[in-house]
Amino acid sequence: MAQMTMIQAITDAMRTELKNDENVLVFGEDVGNNGGVFRATEGLQKEFGEERVFDTPLAESGIGGLAIGLAFTGFRPIMEIQFFGFIYEVIDSVSGQLARMNFRSAGRFNAPVTIRSPFGGGVATPEMHADSLENLVASQPGIKVVIPSTPYDAKGLLISAIRDEDPVVFLEHMKLYRSFRQEVPEEEYTIPLGKADIKREGKDLSVITYGAMVHESLKAAEALEKEGYSLEVIDLRTVQPIDIETILASVEKTNRAIVVQEAQKQAGIAANVVAEITERAILNLEAPVLRVTAPDTVYPFAQGENVWLPDVNDIIETAKKVLTF
Amino acid sequence: MAAKKAKQFDPIETLHAIEEKFEMFQILDEDGEIVNKEADPQLSDEKLVELMTRMVYTRILDQRSISLNRQGRLGFYAPTAGQEASQIASHFAMEKEDFILPGYRDVPQMLFHGLPLSMAFLWSRGHFQGGRIPDGVNLFPPQIIIGAQYIQAAGIALGFQKRGTKAVALTYTGDGGTSQGDFYEGINFAGAYRSPAVFIVQNNQYAISTPRELQTAAKTLAQKGIAAGIPSILVDGMDPLAVYAVTRDARERAINGDGPTLIETLCYRYGPHTMAGDDPTRYRTSDTDSEWEKRDPLIRFRKYLEAKGLWNEEKENEVIERAKEEIKEAIKEADAAPKQKVSDFIKIMHRGELPYNLQEQLEIYTEKESK
C-alpha cells in the first residue's frame, strides 16, 4: 500500500496497463515529455518510450480520429482531451464514431478506447475548463462514462476502463486531483464499471451522487448526523450505465432520496436517476426525489464559483426538505 | 535623391507561383492517346484489361443501382458514373493489406477490395449485415460524416507505422469535404507523424448543388496539401492511367516511410448527388454535362485498349452480361437476409457484457418478438 493522491493513482493505473499490455498507447496534447498539464502522465514516456506515450498536434478532433484508427489496427488507445470543455471539438469522433463502431460494423470493429479528461470546478480555471458535460456523452448509446472521486476508485476504475472492450469516457475532477491522499494498493486491481459504492451507510435518506459532490455529500451527512439524521451516501462511480441495484436497495431501505450533481439542473445525469427511482420504487418513497444541482446558467466566471457551485449547505438544505416532507 | 525602394514581399506573386505548380497531371488524353510517355505506368496487358473490366463493371453497377433504387429495391445510393477512373484506378494501385476508408460514394472500391456485392446492397437498404465487413478484408463501412474518414485514416496509417506493416491507409472525400476541419486535421496529423496514408479528393465539381468555387478561393484543392507540408498533386480524374500512376507512387512513398500524399482527381459525376430526390438540372446545365461526357474515362481507355488490340465490343459485352448476372444474384442474396429485429440491434451494441438498461430491453423485445 502507498499513500497516493488521485492523480498519482491515475498515473499508476496507466503505468500498470502500459506494462501489462503492449497494445496500450497514451497520447494527447503535452502528455509525452512534459508529463501532462496535470502531471498525470509524468514519467510514462521515459519509462515506455515515444512509441507508446506521445504528443499530438493541437487538434482534439484529430486525436479522436487517431484513436479510432489505432483501435482498428489492434491498439488499445488512452487518449487525453486536455480539458473536457474541449470535447465539442471531438464530439463526432466520440459520440458519432467510437460509440457506434461495434454497432455499425455489426461487431467486426470494436473500440477499446479510453478517453481521459479533466473537468470540474472550484479551482478558478478560465472559461470552458471546468464545465460538467458528462451528460453529453452519457446520452450516447454505446459509451460508458466513469467519474471517480477517490484515489482508490480512480486506479481500479481506470484499469477496468482501459481493459473494457467498449469506449469509456473517464472524467477526472480537477479539484480532487491532489485534495487528499488515500491508501492505494501498489499491485493491480480492478473495480467493475457500472457498480456504485456506498461511501457511508445510513438509514434515513439516500444521497446519490458522483465526482466532487461525493465529498460535499459526506460533509453534509456528518453535519446532519449531529441533528440525528442518518444519511447513506452512494457514489455512483459510473454515471452511464448507472448501478440500479445499489440505488434501489438503498431507496427501499431509506424510503427517501436526493440526487446531487455539480452540473446544471438541465444537464448532468440526476434527472435520469430520479426517473429510474420513480419508475421502479415509487411505492417505497415517503417524499419526492429532489435534486441538488447548479443553476441553469453557463458555467460561472471564476470569481463566481463560490456562489454558483453546489456545496455542503445546498445538500443539507435539500436533504432536510426531503427528510421533513 | 529618392530612397531606394525596399524589396517588398508580394503575397499575390507568391500565391500565383504556388498555383502554377499545380498543373493537371495527365497521361491519356480524351482520344486515348498517351501524352506523357515517361509517366506511363507500364501496366501489363493483363492488368490493363482487368482495369477496364472493373471500370465497365462499375458503370453497369451504377446504371443497375439507379434503376433498382427507382424500383424501391435499393435504399440510399450515391451515383458513381463518371468517376470510374478516379475510384477504380486509384484503388487498383492498392494491395490487399491496405486499409480503405471510403466515403458514402466509394462503394465500388469496397467491392474490389473484397466486400461481397450483396452486402453493399444490404448497406444501401439499411441492414446491419451490410456493415459486417468480412474478416481479413481491410475496409470500414462507408463514412457518412464528411471528413471523419480523413482523421481516422491518419490513425490507421500511424497504426501501420507502429506495427511495421508495409501497408497504407487510403481514404476518399469529395470537393466539398475539403472545407471540413477534419479534412485538414487528417492530412496534418499524417504529415506530422509521416505516416503512410494516401488521401484522395475526388473533385467532381459539386457538393450537392454547391459548385466547387464556392468551397474555397484556392485555385486547386491539391494545393491544400501545402498547409500540411505534404506532397500533393492534381490529376486528371477521368484518366485511369494518370490516376493509377499517382496513387501507386503515393503508395510507394508511404510504405517507404516518406509520409502521406494528397491527390486531387478532377472528375465529374453525371448523375445526381444521391437518389434521395436531388435534381441536378437545378444547378447544372446540359452543356456542362456533355462537355464532361467527352472526357469520359471509359471512352478514352476503350480507344487506348482497342488500339493495342486488347479490347473489343465482345469483351465489353461479356463484362456487361457478367455484371448484370452478378447484380441479379446479389440482390437475391440481399432479399434472403432475415428481417432485422430490435434484439439484433441490442446484441451488436457492445463487444462485452450488456449494461443493465440493454439487458432489460433485450428481454422486453425478445418477449415481443416471440409473439
PDB file of N, CA and C in Angstrom, chain A residues 23 25 50-51 54-57 59-63 65-66 68-70 72-75 92-93 97 101-110 141-144 165-166 240-242 244 276 280, chain B residues 99 101 128-129 131-145 148 151-152 154-156 158-160 162-163 182 185 188-189 192-193 345 348-353 355-357 360:
ATOM      1  N   ASN A  23      -0.251  -3.287 -26.338  1.00  0.00           N
ATOM      2  CA  ASN A  23      -1.125  -2.547 -27.256  1.00  0.00           C
ATOM      3  C   ASN A  23      -1.622  -1.233 -26.668  1.00  0.00           C
ATOM      4  N   LEU A  25      -1.595   2.429 -25.651  1.00  0.00           N
ATOM      5  CA  LEU A  25      -0.882   3.645 -26.064  1.00  0.00           C
ATOM      6  C   LEU A  25      -1.489   4.824 -25.319  1.00  0.00           C
ATOM      7  N   GLU A  50       8.784   6.753 -26.697  1.00  0.00           N
ATOM      8  CA  GLU A  50       7.950   7.647 -27.509  1.00  0.00           C
ATOM      9  C   GLU A  50       6.970   6.905 -28.403  1.00  0.00           C
ATOM     10  N   GLU A  51       7.238   5.625 -28.605  1.00  0.00           N
ATOM     11  CA  GLU A  51       6.309   4.833 -29.421  1.00  0.00           C
ATOM     12  C   GLU A  51       4.996   4.569 -28.683  1.00  0.00           C
ATOM     13  N   PHE A  54       2.983   9.477 -26.423  1.00  0.00           N
ATOM     14  CA  PHE A  54       3.440  10.512 -27.359  1.00  0.00           C
ATOM     15  C   PHE A  54       2.485  11.692 -27.454  1.00  0.00           C
ATOM     16  N   ASP A  55       3.090  12.803 -27.868  1.00  0.00           N
ATOM     17  CA  ASP A  55       2.334  14.045 -28.053  1.00  0.00           C
ATOM     18  C   ASP A  55       1.655  14.056 -29.414  1.00  0.00           C
ATOM     19  N   THR A  56       0.641  14.903 -29.491  1.00  0.00           N
ATOM     20  CA  THR A  56      -0.088  15.057 -30.759  1.00  0.00           C
ATOM     21  C   THR A  56      -0.120  16.535 -31.139  1.00  0.00           C
ATOM     22  N   PRO A  57      -0.440  16.819 -32.402  1.00  0.00           N
ATOM     23  CA  PRO A  57      -0.762  18.205 -32.751  1.00  0.00           C
ATOM     24  C   PRO A  57      -1.967  18.680 -31.921  1.00  0.00           C
ATOM     25  N   ALA A  59      -5.196  19.432 -31.775  1.00  0.00           N
ATOM     26  CA  ALA A  59      -6.459  19.293 -32.508  1.00  0.00           C
ATOM     27  C   ALA A  59      -7.218  18.109 -31.926  1.00  0.00           C
ATOM     28  N   GLU A  60      -8.233  18.400 -31.136  1.00  0.00           N
ATOM     29  CA  GLU A  60      -8.950  17.333 -30.436  1.00  0.00           C
ATOM     30  C   GLU A  60      -9.607  16.358 -31.408  1.00  0.00           C
ATOM     31  N   SER A  61     -10.183  16.891 -32.469  1.00  0.00           N
ATOM     32  CA  SER A  61     -10.848  16.010 -33.419  1.00  0.00           C
ATOM     33  C   SER A  61      -9.853  15.017 -34.014  1.00  0.00           C
ATOM     34  N   GLY A  62      -8.705  15.529 -34.396  1.00  0.00           N
ATOM     35  CA  GLY A  62      -7.665  14.654 -34.940  1.00  0.00           C
ATOM     36  C   GLY A  62      -7.243  13.593 -33.936  1.00  0.00           C
ATOM     37  N   ILE A  63      -7.191  13.954 -32.660  1.00  0.00           N
ATOM     38  CA  ILE A  63      -6.825  12.984 -31.621  1.00  0.00           C
ATOM     39  C   ILE A  63      -7.866  11.858 -31.583  1.00  0.00           C
ATOM     40  N   GLY A  65      -9.778  10.878 -34.092  1.00  0.00           N
ATOM     41  CA  GLY A  65      -9.583  10.066 -35.301  1.00  0.00           C
ATOM     42  C   GLY A  65      -8.388   9.143 -35.159  1.00  0.00           C
ATOM     43  N   LEU A  66      -7.344   9.661 -34.544  1.00  0.00           N
ATOM     44  CA  LEU A  66      -6.138   8.868 -34.316  1.00  0.00           C
ATOM     45  C   LEU A  66      -6.478   7.647 -33.463  1.00  0.00           C
ATOM     46  N   ILE A  68      -9.358   6.162 -33.102  1.00  0.00           N
ATOM     47  CA  ILE A  68     -10.183   5.215 -33.854  1.00  0.00           C
ATOM     48  C   ILE A  68      -9.322   4.382 -34.795  1.00  0.00           C
ATOM     49  N   GLY A  69      -8.474   5.064 -35.536  1.00  0.00           N
ATOM     50  CA  GLY A  69      -7.601   4.362 -36.483  1.00  0.00           C
ATOM     51  C   GLY A  69      -6.666   3.395 -35.775  1.00  0.00           C
ATOM     52  N   LEU A  70      -6.129   3.812 -34.640  1.00  0.00           N
ATOM     53  CA  LEU A  70      -5.232   2.937 -33.890  1.00  0.00           C
ATOM     54  C   LEU A  70      -5.995   1.737 -33.332  1.00  0.00           C
ATOM     55  N   PHE A  72      -8.493   0.335 -34.827  1.00  0.00           N
ATOM     56  CA  PHE A  72      -8.665  -0.555 -35.994  1.00  0.00           C
ATOM     57  C   PHE A  72      -7.451  -1.445 -36.207  1.00  0.00           C
ATOM     58  N   THR A  73      -6.287  -0.920 -35.849  1.00  0.00           N
ATOM     59  CA  THR A  73      -5.072  -1.699 -36.087  1.00  0.00           C
ATOM     60  C   THR A  73      -4.649  -2.457 -34.822  1.00  0.00           C
ATOM     61  N   GLY A  74      -5.609  -2.652 -33.925  1.00  0.00           N
ATOM     62  CA  GLY A  74      -5.387  -3.553 -32.796  1.00  0.00           C
ATOM     63  C   GLY A  74      -4.807  -2.921 -31.545  1.00  0.00           C
ATOM     64  N   PHE A  75      -4.680  -1.600 -31.537  1.00  0.00           N
ATOM     65  CA  PHE A  75      -4.155  -0.959 -30.334  1.00  0.00           C
ATOM     66  C   PHE A  75      -5.281  -0.670 -29.349  1.00  0.00           C
ATOM     67  N   ASP A  92     -17.845  14.340 -32.567  1.00  0.00           N
ATOM     68  CA  ASP A  92     -18.166  13.349 -33.605  1.00  0.00           C
ATOM     69  C   ASP A  92     -17.343  12.079 -33.417  1.00  0.00           C
ATOM     70  N   SER A  93     -16.038  12.241 -33.180  1.00  0.00           N
ATOM     71  CA  SER A  93     -15.215  11.031 -33.001  1.00  0.00           C
ATOM     72  C   SER A  93     -15.695  10.200 -31.813  1.00  0.00           C
ATOM     73  N   GLN A  97     -18.745   8.356 -33.777  1.00  0.00           N
ATOM     74  CA  GLN A  97     -17.943   7.281 -34.381  1.00  0.00           C
ATOM     75  C   GLN A  97     -17.623   6.162 -33.384  1.00  0.00           C
ATOM     76  N   MET A 101     -19.220   2.189 -33.239  1.00  0.00           N
ATOM     77  CA  MET A 101     -18.388   1.364 -34.105  1.00  0.00           C
ATOM     78  C   MET A 101     -18.785  -0.104 -34.105  1.00  0.00           C
ATOM     79  N   ASN A 102     -18.997  -0.651 -32.914  1.00  0.00           N
ATOM     80  CA  ASN A 102     -19.387  -2.063 -32.850  1.00  0.00           C
ATOM     81  C   ASN A 102     -20.730  -2.264 -33.549  1.00  0.00           C
ATOM     82  N   PHE A 103     -21.625  -1.334 -33.345  1.00  0.00           N
ATOM     83  CA  PHE A 103     -22.982  -1.416 -33.911  1.00  0.00           C
ATOM     84  C   PHE A 103     -22.958  -1.320 -35.437  1.00  0.00           C
ATOM     85  N   ARG A 104     -22.312  -0.276 -35.945  1.00  0.00           N
ATOM     86  CA  ARG A 104     -22.423  -0.084 -37.395  1.00  0.00           C
ATOM     87  C   ARG A 104     -21.606  -1.088 -38.195  1.00  0.00           C
ATOM     88  N   SER A 105     -20.649  -1.738 -37.536  1.00  0.00           N
ATOM     89  CA  SER A 105     -19.935  -2.798 -38.245  1.00  0.00           C
ATOM     90  C   SER A 105     -20.446  -4.166 -37.792  1.00  0.00           C
ATOM     91  N   ALA A 106     -21.574  -4.158 -37.094  1.00  0.00           N
ATOM     92  CA  ALA A 106     -22.202  -5.388 -36.593  1.00  0.00           C
ATOM     93  C   ALA A 106     -21.185  -6.306 -35.914  1.00  0.00           C
ATOM     94  N   GLY A 107     -20.289  -5.689 -35.144  1.00  0.00           N
ATOM     95  CA  GLY A 107     -19.366  -6.485 -34.344  1.00  0.00           C
ATOM     96  C   GLY A 107     -18.001  -6.703 -34.967  1.00  0.00           C
ATOM     97  N   ARG A 108     -17.814  -6.292 -36.216  1.00  0.00           N
ATOM     98  CA  ARG A 108     -16.487  -6.510 -36.831  1.00  0.00           C
ATOM     99  C   ARG A 108     -15.421  -5.652 -36.139  1.00  0.00           C
ATOM    100  N   PHE A 109     -15.724  -4.375 -35.925  1.00  0.00           N
ATOM    101  CA  PHE A 109     -14.759  -3.499 -35.276  1.00  0.00           C
ATOM    102  C   PHE A 109     -15.294  -3.073 -33.915  1.00  0.00           C
ATOM    103  N   ASN A 110     -14.465  -3.161 -32.892  1.00  0.00           N
ATOM    104  CA  ASN A 110     -14.880  -2.569 -31.629  1.00  0.00           C
ATOM    105  C   ASN A 110     -13.896  -1.457 -31.279  1.00  0.00           C
ATOM    106  N   PRO A 141     -25.831   6.183 -26.818  1.00  0.00           N
ATOM    107  CA  PRO A 141     -25.713   4.726 -26.714  1.00  0.00           C
ATOM    108  C   PRO A 141     -24.348   4.236 -27.212  1.00  0.00           C
ATOM    109  N   GLY A 142     -23.787   3.279 -26.472  1.00  0.00           N
ATOM    110  CA  GLY A 142     -22.523   2.680 -26.899  1.00  0.00           C
ATOM    111  C   GLY A 142     -21.321   3.148 -26.112  1.00  0.00           C
ATOM    112  N   ILE A 143     -21.560   4.055 -25.167  1.00  0.00           N
ATOM    113  CA  ILE A 143     -20.415   4.600 -24.456  1.00  0.00           C
ATOM    114  C   ILE A 143     -20.633   4.465 -22.946  1.00  0.00           C
ATOM    115  N   LYS A 144     -19.552   4.275 -22.211  1.00  0.00           N
ATOM    116  CA  LYS A 144     -19.638   4.228 -20.753  1.00  0.00           C
ATOM    117  C   LYS A 144     -18.951   5.471 -20.199  1.00  0.00           C
ATOM    118  N   GLU A 165     -13.861  -3.453 -23.500  1.00  0.00           N
ATOM    119  CA  GLU A 165     -13.891  -3.553 -24.963  1.00  0.00           C
ATOM    120  C   GLU A 165     -14.648  -2.395 -25.607  1.00  0.00           C
ATOM    121  N   ASP A 166     -15.363  -1.629 -24.794  1.00  0.00           N
ATOM    122  CA  ASP A 166     -16.145  -0.507 -25.312  1.00  0.00           C
ATOM    123  C   ASP A 166     -15.418   0.803 -25.027  1.00  0.00           C
ATOM    124  N   GLN A 240     -22.852   6.220 -16.491  1.00  0.00           N
ATOM    125  CA  GLN A 240     -23.555   5.530 -17.570  1.00  0.00           C
ATOM    126  C   GLN A 240     -22.847   4.226 -17.841  1.00  0.00           C
ATOM    127  N   PRO A 241     -23.451   3.052 -17.656  1.00  0.00           N
ATOM    128  CA  PRO A 241     -24.774   2.852 -17.055  1.00  0.00           C
ATOM    129  C   PRO A 241     -24.718   3.041 -15.540  1.00  0.00           C
ATOM    130  N   ILE A 242     -25.853   3.434 -14.960  1.00  0.00           N
ATOM    131  CA  ILE A 242     -25.872   3.597 -13.512  1.00  0.00           C
ATOM    132  C   ILE A 242     -26.197   2.258 -12.841  1.00  0.00           C
ATOM    133  N   ILE A 244     -28.356   0.473 -10.918  1.00  0.00           N
ATOM    134  CA  ILE A 244     -29.748   0.486 -10.462  1.00  0.00           C
ATOM    135  C   ILE A 244     -29.936  -0.325  -9.181  1.00  0.00           C
ATOM    136  N   GLU A 276     -35.464   6.817 -12.925  1.00  0.00           N
ATOM    137  CA  GLU A 276     -35.331   5.383 -12.652  1.00  0.00           C
ATOM    138  C   GLU A 276     -35.948   5.030 -11.298  1.00  0.00           C
ATOM    139  N   ARG A 280     -39.279   2.652 -10.655  1.00  0.00           N
ATOM    140  CA  ARG A 280     -39.052   1.339 -10.057  1.00  0.00           C
ATOM    141  C   ARG A 280     -39.409   1.262  -8.567  1.00  0.00           C
TER     142      ARG A 280
ATOM    143  N   PHE B  99      -5.613  -0.523 -46.072  1.00  0.00           N
ATOM    144  CA  PHE B  99      -6.915  -0.322 -45.423  1.00  0.00           C
ATOM    145  C   PHE B  99      -7.641   0.821 -46.128  1.00  0.00           C
ATOM    146  N   LEU B 101     -10.711   3.512 -46.321  1.00  0.00           N
ATOM    147  CA  LEU B 101     -11.763   4.221 -45.584  1.00  0.00           C
ATOM    148  C   LEU B 101     -12.578   5.016 -46.586  1.00  0.00           C
ATOM    149  N   PHE B 128     -28.164  -4.243 -40.934  1.00  0.00           N
ATOM    150  CA  PHE B 128     -26.895  -4.294 -40.193  1.00  0.00           C
ATOM    151  C   PHE B 128     -25.896  -5.259 -40.806  1.00  0.00           C
ATOM    152  N   GLN B 129     -26.373  -6.282 -41.484  1.00  0.00           N
ATOM    153  CA  GLN B 129     -25.432  -7.246 -42.062  1.00  0.00           C
ATOM    154  C   GLN B 129     -24.548  -6.611 -43.145  1.00  0.00           C
ATOM    155  N   GLY B 131     -22.963  -3.913 -42.887  1.00  0.00           N
ATOM    156  CA  GLY B 131     -21.794  -3.262 -42.279  1.00  0.00           C
ATOM    157  C   GLY B 131     -20.786  -4.249 -41.732  1.00  0.00           C
ATOM    158  N   ARG B 132     -21.157  -5.527 -41.734  1.00  0.00           N
ATOM    159  CA  ARG B 132     -20.275  -6.547 -41.147  1.00  0.00           C
ATOM    160  C   ARG B 132     -19.237  -6.965 -42.187  1.00  0.00           C
ATOM    161  N   ILE B 133     -18.218  -6.120 -42.308  1.00  0.00           N
ATOM    162  CA  ILE B 133     -17.156  -6.372 -43.276  1.00  0.00           C
ATOM    163  C   ILE B 133     -16.539  -7.737 -42.970  1.00  0.00           C
ATOM    164  N   PRO B 134     -16.350  -8.587 -43.994  1.00  0.00           N
ATOM    165  CA  PRO B 134     -15.774  -9.911 -43.711  1.00  0.00           C
ATOM    166  C   PRO B 134     -14.399  -9.802 -43.047  1.00  0.00           C
ATOM    167  N   ASP B 135     -14.107 -10.748 -42.181  1.00  0.00           N
ATOM    168  CA  ASP B 135     -12.795 -10.779 -41.516  1.00  0.00           C
ATOM    169  C   ASP B 135     -11.694 -10.836 -42.576  1.00  0.00           C
ATOM    170  N   GLY B 136     -10.616 -10.147 -42.309  1.00  0.00           N
ATOM    171  CA  GLY B 136      -9.492 -10.167 -43.243  1.00  0.00           C
ATOM    172  C   GLY B 136      -9.634  -9.179 -44.393  1.00  0.00           C
ATOM    173  N   VAL B 137     -10.789  -8.553 -44.511  1.00  0.00           N
ATOM    174  CA  VAL B 137     -10.968  -7.529 -45.539  1.00  0.00           C
ATOM    175  C   VAL B 137     -10.800  -6.168 -44.856  1.00  0.00           C
ATOM    176  N   ASN B 138      -9.780  -5.438 -45.286  1.00  0.00           N
ATOM    177  CA  ASN B 138      -9.415  -4.197 -44.600  1.00  0.00           C
ATOM    178  C   ASN B 138     -10.212  -3.001 -45.099  1.00  0.00           C
ATOM    179  N   LEU B 139     -11.396  -2.913 -44.583  1.00  0.00           N
ATOM    180  CA  LEU B 139     -12.340  -1.887 -45.019  1.00  0.00           C
ATOM    181  C   LEU B 139     -13.135  -1.414 -43.839  1.00  0.00           C
ATOM    182  N   PHE B 140     -13.547  -0.176 -43.875  1.00  0.00           N
ATOM    183  CA  PHE B 140     -14.543   0.293 -42.919  1.00  0.00           C
ATOM    184  C   PHE B 140     -15.807   0.604 -43.718  1.00  0.00           C
ATOM    185  N   PRO B 141     -16.989   0.443 -43.118  1.00  0.00           N
ATOM    186  CA  PRO B 141     -18.208   0.785 -43.862  1.00  0.00           C
ATOM    187  C   PRO B 141     -18.162   2.242 -44.354  1.00  0.00           C
ATOM    188  N   PRO B 142     -18.903   2.562 -45.420  1.00  0.00           N
ATOM    189  CA  PRO B 142     -18.850   3.925 -45.976  1.00  0.00           C
ATOM    190  C   PRO B 142     -19.141   4.968 -44.902  1.00  0.00           C
ATOM    191  N   GLN B 143     -18.357   6.035 -44.917  1.00  0.00           N
ATOM    192  CA  GLN B 143     -18.477   7.066 -43.885  1.00  0.00           C
ATOM    193  C   GLN B 143     -19.461   8.142 -44.349  1.00  0.00           C
ATOM    194  N   ILE B 144     -20.436   8.391 -43.499  1.00  0.00           N
ATOM    195  CA  ILE B 144     -21.468   9.380 -43.824  1.00  0.00           C
ATOM    196  C   ILE B 144     -21.054  10.778 -43.351  1.00  0.00           C
ATOM    197  N   ILE B 145     -20.269  10.829 -42.265  1.00  0.00           N
ATOM    198  CA  ILE B 145     -19.847  12.131 -41.741  1.00  0.00           C
ATOM    199  C   ILE B 145     -18.634  12.603 -42.547  1.00  0.00           C
ATOM    200  N   ALA B 148     -14.699  12.674 -41.467  1.00  0.00           N
ATOM    201  CA  ALA B 148     -14.307  11.761 -40.372  1.00  0.00           C
ATOM    202  C   ALA B 148     -13.346  10.691 -40.873  1.00  0.00           C
ATOM    203  N   ILE B 151      -9.480  11.822 -40.614  1.00  0.00           N
ATOM    204  CA  ILE B 151      -8.725  11.723 -39.357  1.00  0.00           C
ATOM    205  C   ILE B 151      -8.529  10.261 -38.964  1.00  0.00           C
ATOM    206  N   GLN B 152      -9.505   9.425 -39.305  1.00  0.00           N
ATOM    207  CA  GLN B 152      -9.372   8.001 -38.981  1.00  0.00           C
ATOM    208  C   GLN B 152      -8.270   7.357 -39.820  1.00  0.00           C
ATOM    209  N   ALA B 154      -5.614   8.818 -40.785  1.00  0.00           N
ATOM    210  CA  ALA B 154      -4.341   9.195 -40.159  1.00  0.00           C
ATOM    211  C   ALA B 154      -4.026   8.234 -39.012  1.00  0.00           C
ATOM    212  N   GLY B 155      -5.065   7.803 -38.296  1.00  0.00           N
ATOM    213  CA  GLY B 155      -4.882   6.867 -37.185  1.00  0.00           C
ATOM    214  C   GLY B 155      -4.473   5.484 -37.656  1.00  0.00           C
ATOM    215  N   ILE B 156      -5.118   5.008 -38.702  1.00  0.00           N
ATOM    216  CA  ILE B 156      -4.750   3.677 -39.215  1.00  0.00           C
ATOM    217  C   ILE B 156      -3.323   3.698 -39.759  1.00  0.00           C
ATOM    218  N   LEU B 158      -0.911   5.557 -38.789  1.00  0.00           N
ATOM    219  CA  LEU B 158       0.011   5.544 -37.653  1.00  0.00           C
ATOM    220  C   LEU B 158       0.086   4.138 -37.049  1.00  0.00           C
ATOM    221  N   GLY B 159      -1.051   3.459 -37.030  1.00  0.00           N
ATOM    222  CA  GLY B 159      -1.075   2.077 -36.539  1.00  0.00           C
ATOM    223  C   GLY B 159      -0.169   1.177 -37.375  1.00  0.00           C
ATOM    224  N   PHE B 160      -0.267   1.301 -38.700  1.00  0.00           N
ATOM    225  CA  PHE B 160       0.593   0.509 -39.601  1.00  0.00           C
ATOM    226  C   PHE B 160       2.066   0.831 -39.355  1.00  0.00           C
ATOM    227  N   LYS B 162       3.437   1.955 -36.616  1.00  0.00           N
ATOM    228  CA  LYS B 162       3.871   1.409 -35.332  1.00  0.00           C
ATOM    229  C   LYS B 162       4.062  -0.102 -35.393  1.00  0.00           C
ATOM    230  N   ARG B 163       3.222  -0.756 -36.188  1.00  0.00           N
ATOM    231  CA  ARG B 163       3.311  -2.217 -36.307  1.00  0.00           C
ATOM    232  C   ARG B 163       4.410  -2.642 -37.277  1.00  0.00           C
ATOM    233  N   ASP B 182     -11.937  18.335 -40.237  1.00  0.00           N
ATOM    234  CA  ASP B 182     -11.342  17.001 -40.169  1.00  0.00           C
ATOM    235  C   ASP B 182     -10.495  16.690 -41.406  1.00  0.00           C
ATOM    236  N   GLU B 185      -7.233  18.419 -40.492  1.00  0.00           N
ATOM    237  CA  GLU B 185      -6.585  17.739 -39.362  1.00  0.00           C
ATOM    238  C   GLU B 185      -6.035  16.374 -39.781  1.00  0.00           C
ATOM    239  N   ASN B 188      -2.921  16.849 -41.836  1.00  0.00           N
ATOM    240  CA  ASN B 188      -1.887  17.453 -40.995  1.00  0.00           C
ATOM    241  C   ASN B 188      -1.319  16.454 -39.977  1.00  0.00           C
ATOM    242  N   PHE B 189      -2.176  15.643 -39.386  1.00  0.00           N
ATOM    243  CA  PHE B 189      -1.694  14.617 -38.448  1.00  0.00           C
ATOM    244  C   PHE B 189      -0.803  13.614 -39.187  1.00  0.00           C
ATOM    245  N   ALA B 192       2.475  15.224 -39.786  1.00  0.00           N
ATOM    246  CA  ALA B 192       3.307  15.395 -38.587  1.00  0.00           C
ATOM    247  C   ALA B 192       3.966  14.076 -38.165  1.00  0.00           C
ATOM    248  N   TYR B 193       3.243  12.960 -38.355  1.00  0.00           N
ATOM    249  CA  TYR B 193       3.799  11.655 -37.979  1.00  0.00           C
ATOM    250  C   TYR B 193       4.489  10.958 -39.166  1.00  0.00           C
ATOM    251  N   PHE B 345     -30.304  -5.475 -32.904  1.00  0.00           N
ATOM    252  CA  PHE B 345     -29.625  -4.195 -32.680  1.00  0.00           C
ATOM    253  C   PHE B 345     -28.982  -4.153 -31.294  1.00  0.00           C
ATOM    254  N   ILE B 348     -25.699  -6.135 -30.953  1.00  0.00           N
ATOM    255  CA  ILE B 348     -24.456  -5.641 -31.576  1.00  0.00           C
ATOM    256  C   ILE B 348     -23.993  -4.299 -30.992  1.00  0.00           C
ATOM    257  N   MET B 349     -24.617  -3.882 -29.903  1.00  0.00           N
ATOM    258  CA  MET B 349     -24.216  -2.605 -29.291  1.00  0.00           C
ATOM    259  C   MET B 349     -22.837  -2.678 -28.630  1.00  0.00           C
ATOM    260  N   HIS B 350     -22.575  -3.820 -27.982  1.00  0.00           N
ATOM    261  CA  HIS B 350     -21.343  -3.915 -27.201  1.00  0.00           C
ATOM    262  C   HIS B 350     -20.610  -5.206 -27.513  1.00  0.00           C
ATOM    263  N   ARG B 351     -19.291  -5.139 -27.456  1.00  0.00           N
ATOM    264  CA  ARG B 351     -18.481  -6.353 -27.595  1.00  0.00           C
ATOM    265  C   ARG B 351     -18.556  -7.156 -26.294  1.00  0.00           C
ATOM    266  N   GLY B 352     -18.525  -6.431 -25.194  1.00  0.00           N
ATOM    267  CA  GLY B 352     -18.565  -7.097 -23.895  1.00  0.00           C
ATOM    268  C   GLY B 352     -19.992  -7.274 -23.390  1.00  0.00           C
ATOM    269  N   GLU B 353     -20.100  -7.353 -22.078  1.00  0.00           N
ATOM    270  CA  GLU B 353     -21.384  -7.599 -21.428  1.00  0.00           C
ATOM    271  C   GLU B 353     -22.333  -6.414 -21.644  1.00  0.00           C
ATOM    272  N   PRO B 355     -24.915  -3.572 -20.691  1.00  0.00           N
ATOM    273  CA  PRO B 355     -25.292  -2.840 -19.475  1.00  0.00           C
ATOM    274  C   PRO B 355     -26.755  -3.123 -19.099  1.00  0.00           C
ATOM    275  N   TYR B 356     -27.113  -2.802 -17.840  1.00  0.00           N
ATOM    276  CA  TYR B 356     -28.424  -3.214 -17.315  1.00  0.00           C
ATOM    277  C   TYR B 356     -29.579  -2.753 -18.195  1.00  0.00           C
ATOM    278  N   ASN B 357     -29.482  -1.509 -18.704  1.00  0.00           N
ATOM    279  CA  ASN B 357     -30.608  -0.984 -19.480  1.00  0.00           C
ATOM    280  C   ASN B 357     -30.842  -1.826 -20.725  1.00  0.00           C
ATOM    281  N   GLU B 360     -32.272  -5.348 -19.861  1.00  0.00           N
ATOM    282  CA  GLU B 360     -33.723  -5.266 -19.638  1.00  0.00           C
ATOM    283  C   GLU B 360     -34.473  -5.156 -20.955  1.00  0.00           C
TER     284      GLU B 360
END
